Coordinates of C-alpha atoms in Angstrom, one line a residue:
Chain A
X1 CA -15.9 -28.7 -36.0
X2 CA -14.8 -30.7 -33.0
X3 CA -12.9 -28.7 -30.5
X4 CA -10.9 -30.5 -27.8
X5 CA -10.5 -28.9 -24.5
X6 CA -7.8 -30.2 -22.1
X7 CA -8.9 -29.5 -18.6
X8 CA -9.8 -31.5 -15.5
X9 CA -13.4 -31.6 -14.1
X10 CA -12.5 -29.6 -11.1
X11 CA -10.5 -26.9 -12.8
X12 CA -12.1 -23.5 -12.3
X13 CA -11.0 -21.9 -15.6
X14 CA -12.1 -25.1 -17.3
X15 CA -15.5 -24.7 -15.8
X16 CA -15.8 -21.2 -17.1
X17 CA -14.9 -22.3 -20.6
X18 CA -17.4 -25.2 -20.5
X19 CA -20.1 -23.0 -19.1
X20 CA -19.5 -20.4 -21.8
X21 CA -19.6 -23.1 -24.4
X22 CA -22.8 -24.5 -23.0
X23 CA -24.5 -21.1 -23.0
X24 CA -23.3 -20.3 -26.5
X25 CA -24.1 -23.7 -28.0
X26 CA -20.5 -24.4 -28.9
X27 CA -19.5 -28.0 -28.8
X28 CA -16.4 -28.9 -26.8
X29 CA -15.0 -32.4 -26.3
X30 CA -13.0 -33.3 -23.2
X31 CA -10.3 -35.8 -24.0
X32 CA -11.0 -39.1 -22.3
X33 CA -8.3 -40.2 -19.8
X34 CA -6.4 -37.0 -19.6
X35 CA -4.2 -37.2 -16.5
X36 CA -3.0 -33.9 -15.2
X37 CA 0.7 -33.5 -14.3
X38 CA 1.4 -36.6 -16.5
X39 CA -0.1 -36.0 -19.9
X40 CA 0.7 -32.2 -19.9
X41 CA 4.4 -33.0 -19.4
X42 CA 4.6 -35.3 -22.4
X43 CA 6.4 -34.2 -25.6
X44 CA 3.3 -34.5 -27.7
X45 CA 1.4 -32.1 -25.4
X46 CA 4.3 -29.7 -25.1
X47 CA 4.8 -29.6 -28.9
X48 CA 1.3 -28.2 -29.1
X49 CA 1.3 -26.2 -25.9
X50 CA 4.8 -25.3 -25.0
X51 CA 4.0 -23.8 -21.6
X52 CA 2.5 -27.2 -20.6
X53 CA -0.5 -25.5 -19.1
X54 CA -4.2 -26.3 -19.1
X55 CA -6.9 -25.4 -20.0
X56 CA -5.8 -25.7 -23.6
X57 CA -7.9 -25.8 -26.7
X58 CA -7.3 -27.5 -30.0
X59 CA -9.6 -27.2 -32.9
X60 CA -10.1 -29.7 -35.7
X61 CA -8.4 -27.3 -38.1
X62 CA -5.3 -27.2 -36.0
X63 CA -5.9 -23.9 -34.2
X64 CA -4.4 -24.1 -30.7
X65 CA -4.9 -21.8 -27.8
X66 CA -3.9 -21.8 -24.1
X67 CA -4.6 -19.5 -21.1
X68 CA -8.1 -20.0 -19.7
X69 CA -9.5 -16.6 -20.1
X70 CA -8.3 -16.3 -23.7
X71 CA -10.0 -19.5 -24.5
X72 CA -13.2 -18.5 -22.7
X73 CA -13.3 -15.2 -24.6
X74 CA -12.6 -17.0 -27.8
X75 CA -15.4 -19.6 -27.2
X76 CA -17.8 -16.8 -26.2
X77 CA -16.8 -14.9 -29.4
X78 CA -17.7 -17.9 -31.6
X79 CA -21.4 -17.2 -30.9
X80 CA -21.9 -13.4 -30.6
X81 CA -25.6 -13.9 -30.2
X82 CA -25.1 -15.6 -26.8
X83 CA -24.5 -12.1 -25.4
X84 CA -21.7 -13.5 -23.3
X85 CA -19.4 -10.6 -24.3
X86 CA -22.2 -8.0 -23.9
X87 CA -24.1 -6.3 -26.7
X88 CA -21.4 -3.9 -27.9
X89 CA -17.7 -3.0 -27.6
X90 CA -18.3 -1.0 -24.4
X91 CA -20.1 -3.9 -22.7
X92 CA -17.4 -6.2 -23.9
X93 CA -14.9 -3.9 -22.3
X94 CA -16.7 -3.9 -19.0
X95 CA -16.8 -7.7 -19.1
X96 CA -13.1 -7.6 -19.4
X97 CA -12.8 -5.1 -16.6
X98 CA -14.6 -7.2 -14.0
X99 CA -12.9 -10.4 -15.1
X100 CA -9.5 -8.8 -14.8
X101 CA -10.2 -7.2 -11.4
X102 CA -11.4 -10.6 -10.1
X103 CA -8.4 -12.4 -11.5
X104 CA -5.8 -10.0 -10.3
X105 CA -7.2 -9.1 -6.9
X106 CA -9.3 -12.1 -5.9
X107 CA -8.1 -15.3 -7.6
X108 CA -4.5 -14.4 -7.3
X109 CA -4.8 -14.3 -3.6
X110 CA -7.0 -17.4 -3.3
X111 CA -4.2 -19.2 -5.2
X112 CA -1.3 -17.8 -3.2
X113 CA -3.0 -18.4 0.1
X114 CA -3.9 -21.9 -0.9
X115 CA -0.2 -22.5 -1.9
X116 CA 1.0 -21.1 1.4
X117 CA -1.4 -23.3 3.4
X118 CA -0.5 -26.4 1.5
X119 CA 3.2 -25.8 1.7
X120 CA 3.6 -25.3 -2.1
X121 CA 5.2 -21.9 -1.3
X122 CA 7.4 -22.4 1.8
X123 CA 8.0 -21.5 4.5
X124 CA 4.6 -20.6 5.7
X125 CA 4.5 -17.0 6.9
X126 CA 1.6 -15.7 8.8
X127 CA 2.0 -11.9 8.2
X128 CA 2.3 -12.5 4.4
X129 CA -0.8 -14.7 4.6
X130 CA -2.7 -12.0 6.3
X131 CA -1.5 -9.3 3.8
X132 CA -2.9 -11.5 1.0
X133 CA -6.2 -11.9 2.9
X134 CA -6.5 -8.1 3.3
X135 CA -5.8 -7.5 -0.4
X136 CA -8.3 -10.0 -1.4
X137 CA -11.0 -8.4 0.8
X138 CA -10.6 -5.1 -0.9
X139 CA -11.2 -6.7 -4.3
X140 CA -14.2 -8.7 -3.0
X141 CA -15.7 -5.6 -1.4
X142 CA -15.6 -3.7 -4.7
X143 CA -17.3 -6.6 -6.5
X144 CA -19.9 -6.9 -3.8
X145 CA -20.7 -3.2 -3.9
X146 CA -21.2 -3.3 -7.6
X147 CA -23.8 -6.1 -7.2
X148 CA -25.7 -4.3 -4.4
X149 CA -28.1 -2.8 -7.0
X150 CA -27.6 -5.2 -9.9
X151 CA -28.4 -8.8 -10.8
X152 CA -25.5 -9.3 -13.2
X153 CA -22.2 -7.5 -13.6
X154 CA -22.8 -6.0 -17.0
X155 CA -26.2 -5.2 -18.5
X156 CA -29.3 -7.3 -17.8
X157 CA -28.1 -10.7 -18.9
X158 CA -25.5 -13.3 -18.0
X159 CA -22.1 -12.5 -19.5
X160 CA -18.8 -14.1 -19.3
X161 CA -18.0 -11.8 -16.3
X162 CA -20.8 -13.4 -14.3
X163 CA -19.6 -17.0 -15.1
X164 CA -16.0 -16.2 -14.3
X165 CA -16.7 -14.4 -11.1
X166 CA -19.3 -16.9 -9.9
X167 CA -16.8 -19.7 -10.5
X168 CA -14.0 -18.0 -8.6
X169 CA -16.2 -17.1 -5.7
X170 CA -17.3 -20.7 -5.5
X171 CA -13.7 -21.6 -5.1
X172 CA -12.9 -18.9 -2.6
X173 CA -15.8 -20.0 -0.3
X174 CA -13.9 -23.2 0.2
X175 CA -10.7 -21.5 1.2
X176 CA -10.7 -17.9 2.3
X177 CA -14.3 -16.5 1.9
X178 CA -15.6 -17.7 5.3
X179 CA -18.9 -17.3 7.1
X180 CA -18.0 -13.9 8.7
X181 CA -16.9 -12.4 5.4
X182 CA -19.9 -13.9 3.6
X183 CA -22.3 -12.1 6.0
X184 CA -20.5 -8.8 5.1
X185 CA -20.6 -9.5 1.3
X186 CA -23.9 -11.2 0.7
X187 CA -24.5 -10.0 -2.9
X188 CA -21.5 -11.9 -4.2
X189 CA -22.8 -15.2 -2.7
X190 CA -26.3 -14.6 -4.0
X191 CA -24.9 -13.9 -7.4
X192 CA -22.6 -16.9 -7.4
X193 CA -25.5 -19.2 -6.5
X194 CA -27.8 -17.7 -9.1
X195 CA -25.2 -18.2 -11.9
X196 CA -24.0 -21.7 -11.2
X197 CA -27.6 -23.0 -10.8
X198 CA -28.6 -21.9 -14.3
X199 CA -30.2 -25.0 -15.9
X200 CA -27.8 -24.8 -18.9
X201 CA -24.8 -25.4 -16.6
X202 CA -26.1 -28.7 -15.1
X203 CA -23.2 -31.0 -14.6
X204 CA -20.5 -28.4 -14.7
X205 CA -20.6 -27.0 -11.2
X206 CA -20.5 -29.7 -8.5
X207 CA -21.8 -28.9 -5.0
X208 CA -19.2 -27.3 -2.7
X209 CA -18.7 -27.1 1.0
X210 CA -18.6 -23.6 2.3
X211 CA -16.0 -23.2 4.9
X212 CA -17.2 -21.8 8.2
X213 CA -13.7 -20.6 9.1
X214 CA -11.1 -19.7 6.5
X215 CA -8.6 -22.4 6.1
X216 CA -5.6 -22.0 8.4
X217 CA -2.1 -23.3 8.2
X218 CA -1.5 -26.6 9.9
X219 CA 2.1 -27.3 10.6
X220 CA 3.4 -30.7 9.5
X221 CA 2.6 -33.5 12.0
X222 CA 6.2 -34.1 12.8
X223 CA 6.6 -30.8 14.5
X224 CA 3.5 -31.5 16.5
X225 CA 4.9 -34.7 17.8
X226 CA 8.1 -33.0 18.9
X227 CA 6.0 -30.7 21.1
X228 CA 4.0 -33.5 22.6
Chain B
X1 CA -14.4 11.1 -29.2
X2 CA -12.0 12.5 -26.6
X3 CA -11.0 10.3 -23.8
X4 CA -9.3 11.1 -20.5
X5 CA -6.8 8.5 -19.2
X6 CA -5.8 8.7 -15.6
X7 CA -2.4 7.4 -15.1
X8 CA 1.1 8.6 -14.2
X9 CA 3.8 8.9 -16.9
X10 CA 5.9 6.1 -15.6
X11 CA 3.1 3.6 -15.0
X12 CA 3.7 0.5 -17.1
X13 CA 0.1 -0.4 -17.7
X14 CA -0.5 3.3 -18.6
X15 CA 2.3 3.2 -21.1
X16 CA 0.8 0.2 -22.8
X17 CA -2.5 2.0 -23.2
X18 CA -0.8 5.2 -24.5
X19 CA 1.3 3.1 -26.9
X20 CA -1.8 1.3 -28.2
X21 CA -3.5 4.7 -28.6
X22 CA -0.5 6.2 -30.4
X23 CA -0.2 3.2 -32.7
X24 CA -3.9 3.2 -33.5
X25 CA -4.2 7.0 -33.8
X26 CA -6.8 7.1 -31.0
X27 CA -6.7 10.4 -29.2
X28 CA -6.3 10.0 -25.4
X29 CA -5.7 12.9 -23.1
X30 CA -4.0 12.8 -19.8
X31 CA -5.4 15.0 -17.1
X32 CA -3.2 18.0 -16.5
X33 CA -2.4 17.6 -12.9
X34 CA -3.3 14.2 -11.7
X35 CA -1.6 13.4 -8.4
X36 CA -1.5 9.7 -7.6
X37 CA -2.4 8.6 -4.1
X38 CA -4.2 11.9 -3.7
X39 CA -6.6 12.4 -6.5
X40 CA -7.6 8.8 -6.8
X41 CA -8.7 8.9 -3.1
X42 CA -11.0 11.8 -3.6
X43 CA -14.8 11.2 -3.7
X44 CA -15.2 12.6 -7.2
X45 CA -12.7 10.0 -8.5
X46 CA -14.2 7.2 -6.4
X47 CA -17.7 7.9 -7.7
X48 CA -16.5 7.3 -11.2
X49 CA -14.0 4.5 -10.4
X50 CA -15.1 2.8 -7.1
X51 CA -12.0 0.7 -6.8
X52 CA -9.8 3.8 -6.8
X53 CA -7.3 2.4 -9.2
X54 CA -5.4 3.8 -12.2
X55 CA -5.2 3.5 -15.1
X56 CA -8.8 4.6 -15.6
X57 CA -10.5 5.9 -18.7
X58 CA -13.4 8.2 -19.1
X59 CA -14.9 9.1 -22.5
X60 CA -16.8 12.2 -23.4
X61 CA -20.0 10.1 -23.7
X62 CA -19.6 9.1 -20.0
X63 CA -18.3 5.6 -20.6
X64 CA -15.9 4.6 -17.8
X65 CA -13.6 1.7 -17.5
X66 CA -10.7 0.7 -15.3
X67 CA -8.2 -2.2 -15.3
X68 CA -5.2 -1.6 -17.6
X69 CA -5.6 -4.6 -19.8
X70 CA -9.3 -4.0 -20.4
X71 CA -8.6 -0.3 -21.3
X72 CA -5.8 -1.3 -23.7
X73 CA -8.0 -3.7 -25.5
X74 CA -10.8 -1.2 -25.7
X75 CA -8.5 1.5 -27.1
X76 CA -7.0 -1.0 -29.6
X77 CA -10.5 -2.0 -30.8
X78 CA -11.3 1.6 -31.7
X79 CA -8.6 1.4 -34.4
X80 CA -9.6 -1.9 -36.1
X81 CA -7.3 -1.0 -39.1
X82 CA -4.3 -0.8 -36.8
X83 CA -4.2 -4.6 -36.6
X84 CA -3.5 -4.3 -32.9
X85 CA -6.0 -7.1 -32.1
X86 CA -5.0 -9.3 -35.0
X87 CA -6.9 -9.8 -38.2
X88 CA -9.6 -12.3 -37.1
X89 CA -11.1 -14.0 -34.1
X90 CA -8.3 -16.5 -33.9
X91 CA -5.5 -14.0 -34.1
X92 CA -7.3 -12.0 -31.6
X93 CA -7.5 -15.0 -29.3
X94 CA -3.7 -15.5 -29.6
X95 CA -3.1 -11.9 -28.8
X96 CA -5.2 -12.5 -25.6
X97 CA -3.2 -15.6 -24.9
X98 CA 0.2 -14.0 -24.9
X99 CA -1.1 -11.0 -23.0
X100 CA -2.6 -13.2 -20.3
X101 CA 0.5 -15.3 -19.9
X102 CA 2.7 -12.2 -19.5
X103 CA 0.2 -10.7 -17.1
X104 CA -0.5 -13.7 -14.9
X105 CA 3.0 -15.2 -14.9
X106 CA 5.4 -12.3 -15.4
X107 CA 3.9 -9.1 -14.3
X108 CA 2.3 -10.4 -11.2
X109 CA 5.7 -11.6 -9.9
X110 CA 7.3 -8.3 -10.7
X111 CA 4.7 -6.7 -8.5
X112 CA 4.9 -9.2 -5.7
X113 CA 8.7 -9.3 -5.7
X114 CA 8.8 -5.5 -5.7
X115 CA 6.4 -5.4 -2.7
X116 CA 8.7 -7.8 -0.8
X117 CA 12.0 -6.1 -1.5
X118 CA 10.6 -2.7 -0.8
X119 CA 9.1 -3.8 2.5
X120 CA 5.5 -3.1 1.5
X121 CA 4.6 -6.7 2.3
X122 CA 6.5 -7.6 5.5
X123 CA 8.4 -9.4 6.8
X124 CA 10.7 -9.9 3.9
X125 CA 11.0 -13.6 3.2
X126 CA 13.8 -14.8 0.9
X127 CA 12.5 -18.3 -0.1
X128 CA 9.1 -16.8 -1.0
X129 CA 10.8 -14.1 -3.0
X130 CA 12.9 -16.8 -4.8
X131 CA 9.8 -18.8 -5.6
X132 CA 8.2 -15.8 -7.2
X133 CA 11.3 -15.1 -9.3
X134 CA 11.5 -18.8 -10.4
X135 CA 7.9 -18.8 -11.6
X136 CA 8.5 -15.6 -13.5
X137 CA 11.6 -17.0 -15.2
X138 CA 9.6 -20.0 -16.4
X139 CA 7.1 -17.9 -18.1
X140 CA 9.8 -15.6 -19.6
X141 CA 11.4 -18.7 -21.1
X142 CA 8.2 -19.7 -22.8
X143 CA 7.8 -16.2 -24.2
X144 CA 11.4 -16.2 -25.4
X145 CA 11.2 -19.6 -27.0
X146 CA 8.1 -18.4 -29.0
X147 CA 10.2 -15.5 -30.4
X148 CA 13.1 -17.6 -31.4
X149 CA 11.7 -17.9 -34.9
X150 CA 9.4 -14.9 -35.0
X151 CA 9.7 -11.1 -35.0
X152 CA 6.3 -10.5 -33.4
X153 CA 4.1 -12.6 -31.1
X154 CA 1.1 -13.0 -33.5
X155 CA 1.4 -12.8 -37.2
X156 CA 3.8 -10.5 -39.1
X157 CA 2.9 -7.2 -37.6
X158 CA 2.9 -5.5 -34.2
X159 CA -0.2 -6.4 -32.1
X160 CA -1.3 -5.4 -28.6
X161 CA 0.5 -8.6 -27.4
X162 CA 3.9 -7.1 -28.5
X163 CA 3.1 -3.8 -26.8
X164 CA 1.9 -5.5 -23.7
X165 CA 4.8 -7.9 -23.3
X166 CA 7.3 -5.1 -24.0
X167 CA 5.6 -2.9 -21.3
X168 CA 5.7 -5.7 -18.8
X169 CA 9.3 -6.6 -19.5
X170 CA 10.4 -2.9 -19.4
X171 CA 9.1 -2.8 -15.8
X172 CA 10.5 -6.3 -15.0
X173 CA 14.1 -5.3 -16.0
X174 CA 14.0 -2.7 -13.2
X175 CA 13.0 -5.1 -10.5
X176 CA 13.7 -8.8 -11.1
X177 CA 15.0 -9.5 -14.6
X178 CA 18.6 -8.7 -14.2
X179 CA 21.6 -9.3 -16.5
X180 CA 21.8 -13.0 -15.6
X181 CA 18.2 -13.7 -16.4
X182 CA 18.4 -11.6 -19.5
X183 CA 21.2 -13.7 -20.8
X184 CA 18.8 -16.6 -21.0
X185 CA 16.0 -14.7 -22.9
X186 CA 17.9 -12.9 -25.7
X187 CA 14.9 -13.0 -28.1
X188 CA 12.7 -11.3 -25.6
X189 CA 15.2 -8.6 -25.0
X190 CA 15.7 -8.0 -28.7
X191 CA 11.9 -7.8 -29.1
X192 CA 11.6 -5.3 -26.2
X193 CA 14.2 -3.0 -28.0
X194 CA 12.3 -3.4 -31.3
X195 CA 9.0 -2.4 -29.8
X196 CA 10.1 0.5 -27.6
X197 CA 12.1 2.0 -30.4
X198 CA 9.2 2.1 -32.8
X199 CA 9.0 5.8 -33.9
X200 CA 5.4 6.2 -32.7
X201 CA 6.2 4.5 -29.3
X202 CA 9.6 5.8 -28.5
X203 CA 8.5 8.9 -26.5
X204 CA 6.0 6.8 -24.5
X205 CA 8.3 4.0 -23.4
X206 CA 11.5 6.1 -23.1
X207 CA 14.8 4.3 -22.8
X208 CA 14.8 0.9 -21.1
X209 CA 16.8 1.1 -17.8
X210 CA 18.3 -2.3 -17.3
X211 CA 19.2 -3.5 -13.8
X212 CA 22.5 -5.3 -13.6
X213 CA 21.5 -7.1 -10.4
X214 CA 17.9 -7.8 -9.4
X215 CA 16.6 -5.6 -6.6
X216 CA 17.4 -7.2 -3.3
X217 CA 15.9 -6.6 0.1
X218 CA 18.1 -4.1 1.9
X219 CA 17.6 -4.2 5.7
X220 CA 17.2 -0.9 7.4
X221 CA 20.8 0.6 7.6
X222 CA 20.8 0.9 11.4
X223 CA 20.8 -2.8 11.9
X224 CA 23.5 -3.3 9.2
X225 CA 26.0 -1.0 10.7
X226 CA 25.4 -1.4 14.3
X227 CA 28.8 -3.0 15.2
X228 CA 30.8 0.1 14.7
X229 CA 28.2 2.8 14.4
X230 CA 29.2 6.0 16.1
X231 CA 26.5 8.0 17.9
X232 CA 25.2 10.3 15.2
X233 CA 24.3 7.5 12.9
X234 CA 21.9 6.0 15.5
X235 CA 19.9 9.2 15.7
X236 CA 17.5 8.5 13.0
X237 CA 15.8 5.2 12.7
X238 CA 15.8 4.2 9.1
X239 CA 12.6 3.1 7.5
X240 CA 12.3 0.4 4.9
X241 CA 12.9 1.9 1.5
X242 CA 9.8 3.7 0.2
X243 CA 8.3 2.3 -2.9
X244 CA 9.1 4.5 -5.9
X245 CA 6.0 5.8 -7.6
X246 CA 7.8 5.4 -10.9
X247 CA 7.7 1.6 -10.5
X248 CA 4.1 1.6 -9.5
X249 CA 1.7 -0.8 -11.1
X250 CA -2.1 -0.6 -11.3
X251 CA -2.5 -1.2 -7.6
X252 CA -2.3 1.2 -4.8
X253 CA 0.3 -1.1 -3.4
X254 CA 2.4 1.5 -1.7
X255 CA 1.4 3.1 1.6
X256 CA 0.5 6.7 1.0
X257 CA 3.6 9.0 0.8
X258 CA 4.2 11.3 3.7
X259 CA 2.2 14.6 3.5
X260 CA 4.0 17.2 1.4
X261 CA 5.7 20.0 3.1
X262 CA 7.0 23.1 1.5
X263 CA 10.6 22.6 0.3
X264 CA 12.9 25.6 0.8
X265 CA 14.9 24.4 -2.3
X266 CA 11.9 25.6 -4.3
X267 CA 12.6 29.2 -3.1
X268 CA 16.1 29.3 -4.7
X269 CA 16.4 31.7 -7.6
X270 CA 15.3 30.1 -10.8
X271 CA 18.1 28.2 -12.6
X272 CA 18.8 27.9 -16.3
X273 CA 19.9 24.3 -15.8
X274 CA 17.3 21.7 -16.5
X275 CA 18.1 18.7 -14.3
X276 CA 15.6 16.4 -15.9
X277 CA 17.1 17.2 -19.3
X278 CA 20.5 16.4 -18.0
X279 CA 19.2 13.0 -16.7
X280 CA 17.9 12.2 -20.1
X281 CA 21.0 13.4 -21.8
X282 CA 23.1 11.3 -19.6
X283 CA 20.9 8.2 -20.1
X284 CA 20.8 8.5 -23.9
X285 CA 24.3 9.4 -24.8
X286 CA 27.8 8.2 -24.3
X287 CA 29.4 10.0 -21.3
X288 CA 32.8 11.0 -22.7
X289 CA 33.8 12.2 -26.1
X290 CA 32.3 14.6 -28.7
X291 CA 28.6 14.8 -28.4
X292 CA 28.8 13.0 -25.1
X293 CA 26.8 13.9 -22.0
X294 CA 29.7 15.5 -20.2
X295 CA 30.2 18.0 -23.1
X296 CA 26.5 18.9 -22.7
X297 CA 26.8 19.2 -19.0
X298 CA 29.8 21.6 -19.1
X299 CA 28.0 23.8 -21.6
X300 CA 24.7 23.9 -19.6
X301 CA 25.5 23.5 -15.9
X302 CA 24.5 26.6 -13.8
X303 CA 27.1 26.6 -11.1
X304 CA 25.3 29.1 -9.0
X305 CA 22.0 27.2 -8.9
X306 CA 23.6 23.8 -8.6
X307 CA 26.7 22.3 -7.0
X308 CA 28.7 19.2 -7.5
X309 CA 29.8 16.9 -4.7
X310 CA 31.8 13.8 -4.0
X311 CA 30.6 11.4 -1.4
X312 CA 32.4 8.5 0.2
X313 CA 31.1 5.8 2.5
X314 CA 32.7 6.4 6.0
X315 CA 33.2 2.8 6.8
X316 CA 34.6 1.2 3.7
X317 CA 36.5 -1.3 5.8
X318 CA 33.2 -2.9 6.9
X319 CA 32.3 -3.8 3.4
X320 CA 32.4 -7.4 2.4
X321 CA 31.0 -8.8 -0.9
X322 CA 30.8 -6.3 -3.7
X323 CA 27.2 -7.1 -4.5
X324 CA 26.3 -6.3 -0.9
X325 CA 28.0 -2.9 -1.3
X326 CA 26.1 -2.3 -4.5
X327 CA 22.8 -3.2 -2.6
X328 CA 23.7 -0.7 0.0
X329 CA 24.0 2.0 -2.6
X330 CA 20.7 1.0 -4.2
X331 CA 19.1 1.3 -0.8
X332 CA 20.7 4.7 -0.2
X333 CA 19.6 6.0 -3.5
X334 CA 16.1 4.6 -3.1
X335 CA 15.8 6.5 0.2
X336 CA 16.6 9.7 -1.6
X337 CA 13.2 9.5 -3.3
X338 CA 11.8 12.7 -1.7
X339 CA 14.7 14.8 -3.1
X340 CA 14.8 13.1 -6.4
X341 CA 13.8 16.2 -8.4
X342 CA 16.7 18.2 -6.9
X343 CA 19.5 15.7 -7.4
X344 CA 21.4 13.4 -9.9
X345 CA 23.9 10.9 -8.6
X346 CA 26.2 8.2 -9.8
X347 CA 28.0 5.9 -7.5
X348 CA 30.4 3.0 -7.8
X349 CA 31.6 0.0 -5.9
X350 CA 35.4 -0.2 -6.6
X351 CA 37.5 -3.2 -5.8
X352 CA 36.8 -6.8 -5.1
X353 CA 35.1 -9.0 -2.4
X354 CA 36.3 -8.1 1.1
X355 CA 38.3 -5.2 -0.3
X356 CA 36.1 -2.6 -1.8
X357 CA 34.9 0.9 -1.3
X358 CA 31.8 3.0 -2.2
X359 CA 32.3 6.4 -3.7
X360 CA 30.2 8.6 -5.9
X361 CA 29.4 12.1 -7.3
X362 CA 26.2 14.1 -7.2
X363 CA 24.8 17.2 -8.8
X364 CA 22.3 18.9 -6.6
X365 CA 20.2 22.0 -6.3
X366 CA 21.8 24.9 -4.3
X367 CA 25.2 25.2 -2.7
X368 CA 24.6 23.0 0.4
X369 CA 24.3 19.2 0.2
X370 CA 22.5 18.8 3.5
X371 CA 18.9 20.0 2.5
X372 CA 19.0 17.6 -0.4
X373 CA 20.7 14.6 1.1
X374 CA 19.2 14.4 4.6
X375 CA 16.0 12.9 3.4
X376 CA 17.8 9.6 3.4
X377 CA 18.0 8.4 6.9
X378 CA 21.5 7.0 6.4
X379 CA 23.0 10.2 4.8
X380 CA 25.4 10.6 7.7
X381 CA 27.1 7.4 6.8
X382 CA 28.7 9.3 3.9
X383 CA 31.3 12.0 3.9
X384 CA 30.6 14.9 1.4
X385 CA 33.2 17.0 -0.3
X386 CA 32.5 19.8 -2.8
X387 CA 34.0 19.4 -6.2
X388 CA 35.4 22.2 -8.3
X389 CA 35.1 21.2 -11.9
X390 CA 37.8 23.8 -12.8
X391 CA 40.3 21.8 -10.9
X392 CA 41.8 19.0 -13.0
X393 CA 41.9 16.5 -10.1
X394 CA 38.2 17.0 -9.2
X395 CA 37.2 17.0 -12.8
X396 CA 39.0 13.7 -13.5
X397 CA 37.4 12.1 -10.5
X398 CA 33.9 13.4 -11.5
X399 CA 34.2 12.2 -15.0
X400 CA 35.4 8.8 -13.9
X401 CA 32.4 8.4 -11.7
X402 CA 30.0 9.4 -14.4
X403 CA 31.7 7.2 -17.0
X404 CA 31.8 4.3 -14.6
X405 CA 35.5 3.7 -15.2
X406 CA 37.0 5.4 -12.1
X407 CA 40.0 3.8 -10.4
X408 CA 40.8 4.8 -6.9
X409 CA 43.5 3.6 -4.4
X410 CA 44.3 0.8 -6.9
X411 CA 40.7 -0.4 -7.0
X412 CA 38.9 -0.8 -10.2
X413 CA 35.3 0.0 -10.9
X414 CA 33.2 -3.1 -10.2
X415 CA 29.5 -2.0 -10.2
X416 CA 27.6 1.2 -10.5
X417 CA 24.3 2.7 -9.5
X418 CA 22.4 5.8 -10.6
X419 CA 20.2 8.3 -8.8
X420 CA 18.1 10.1 -11.3

């Protein structure tokens, strides 16, 4: 059965789904010529996915699903032998636990900080930015501590938790997770590199540029000119 | 297998787990005396749950898990016949989908907005607050539209998605989702009432307390009243309203509460009057009339152990817009947090914009209002008068305040707030 996944090549949750599909041997097709912010606003997309959000999955039998993590878990569940959801209910639950912690205490703040820096949430506010940075650090630290004595988050094999967290860390290192913090939390970096460089994932994770210093807010150029 | 769930009774994510457990017939025990912000900071808790977060579940076999959604799904999976996770992989994926949308685009903004209005993330910033509320409203609309032609989110029976969305919305209507927003999401509100009133779930969710107006940031009272403030008011510098533990989400978002000191009110002779029962009775019944809460109150009130007071704002002539007056009351009641178990209050804003007043009634432990009320830094902005419920005039006033239909000085009741 052909499954179509709407996503963009750089979308983090899309990469998680594609990596889970690759590891589980589930075939996914990406639509050719999908243009984000254009095609997902069109009535034909919205009639399938009323929230207008990607990633979104449509199967040949008409089954439709949105929300990246729900799709990733569904794709992983299509091939239970992949071990992506662990070997039993308890492991599957721990996979859930680590994904949810990362999502609600790491990604959330990567996104909010990025939106503040890019002026998508305005006005920029330094103390709020710093409060988000502190909250994210707490989440990162718990994740890093867990990996101090482990190769993977749950059990002895790659699960969806590893794919998800590695992907999100790879995004964070381009925005907030800078060199100083990386020195403090080395296990997370080692883990991320291990996961994204699995041969099965070739072509999914492009090389990224680790920021030396966390991205900072740059006021719009107009204000700068006024000062000068 | 017996499982212990660390949570606090009012925690929304804990209620979702408890509801899933009740619905699926999965036994879950709550620890007898868990104290949030204390016990979850202790080494024995952190060894088990290194992130120090509730809800957290521990099974007799030693299995431990945290993160509310993960626990809820685990509990639901232990009762496969409950249908809570849907009938097959696809239904289960749709359950996930709706849970995730409600989590990532509704609940997160309840949390973030709450942190801003309560001054936990500072400084308060109105445009950022508004942006969070707009994003939340967008997701609520999508959820509401899905329910326009459906009773439940997935299939024809209750699933974890229904319980989760209801739990998220029950919390949201106490922070951001006010009457104006609710008017645009009628199906979702109907769904909430359906879910929380399921016989198995009723005791867990309790009555939904709908906010009329979304919580707004209330600047510390000192700044607000500076123009005419007489000396005594300036004595105590007000702090930003403390975050109520009842509204707490998974996160340890609030700064730790001040260390507990012994409260002399606890030394008063034991009373036959159960204040908590009164609060429930008041919430769940009509106020006036046969079977109403006033009837219950007059029968049960212990007038030695408790006293009844009227309070009036001392500077009503300073009040401008009625919604600002209502916000002021909200702030005042929020700052009463430390005395909450000794007090019940109802207050009203009467009149119209630029011509209104704040007045209210309280029932409190003991015969002196000061030990109970002085925990709020702005208590001296209000004048307190003892009410004698045997006096017709006092009784009439008191009943008007509780029934939210009081008229005073030709001003009609415009908006009310409760302290309970």
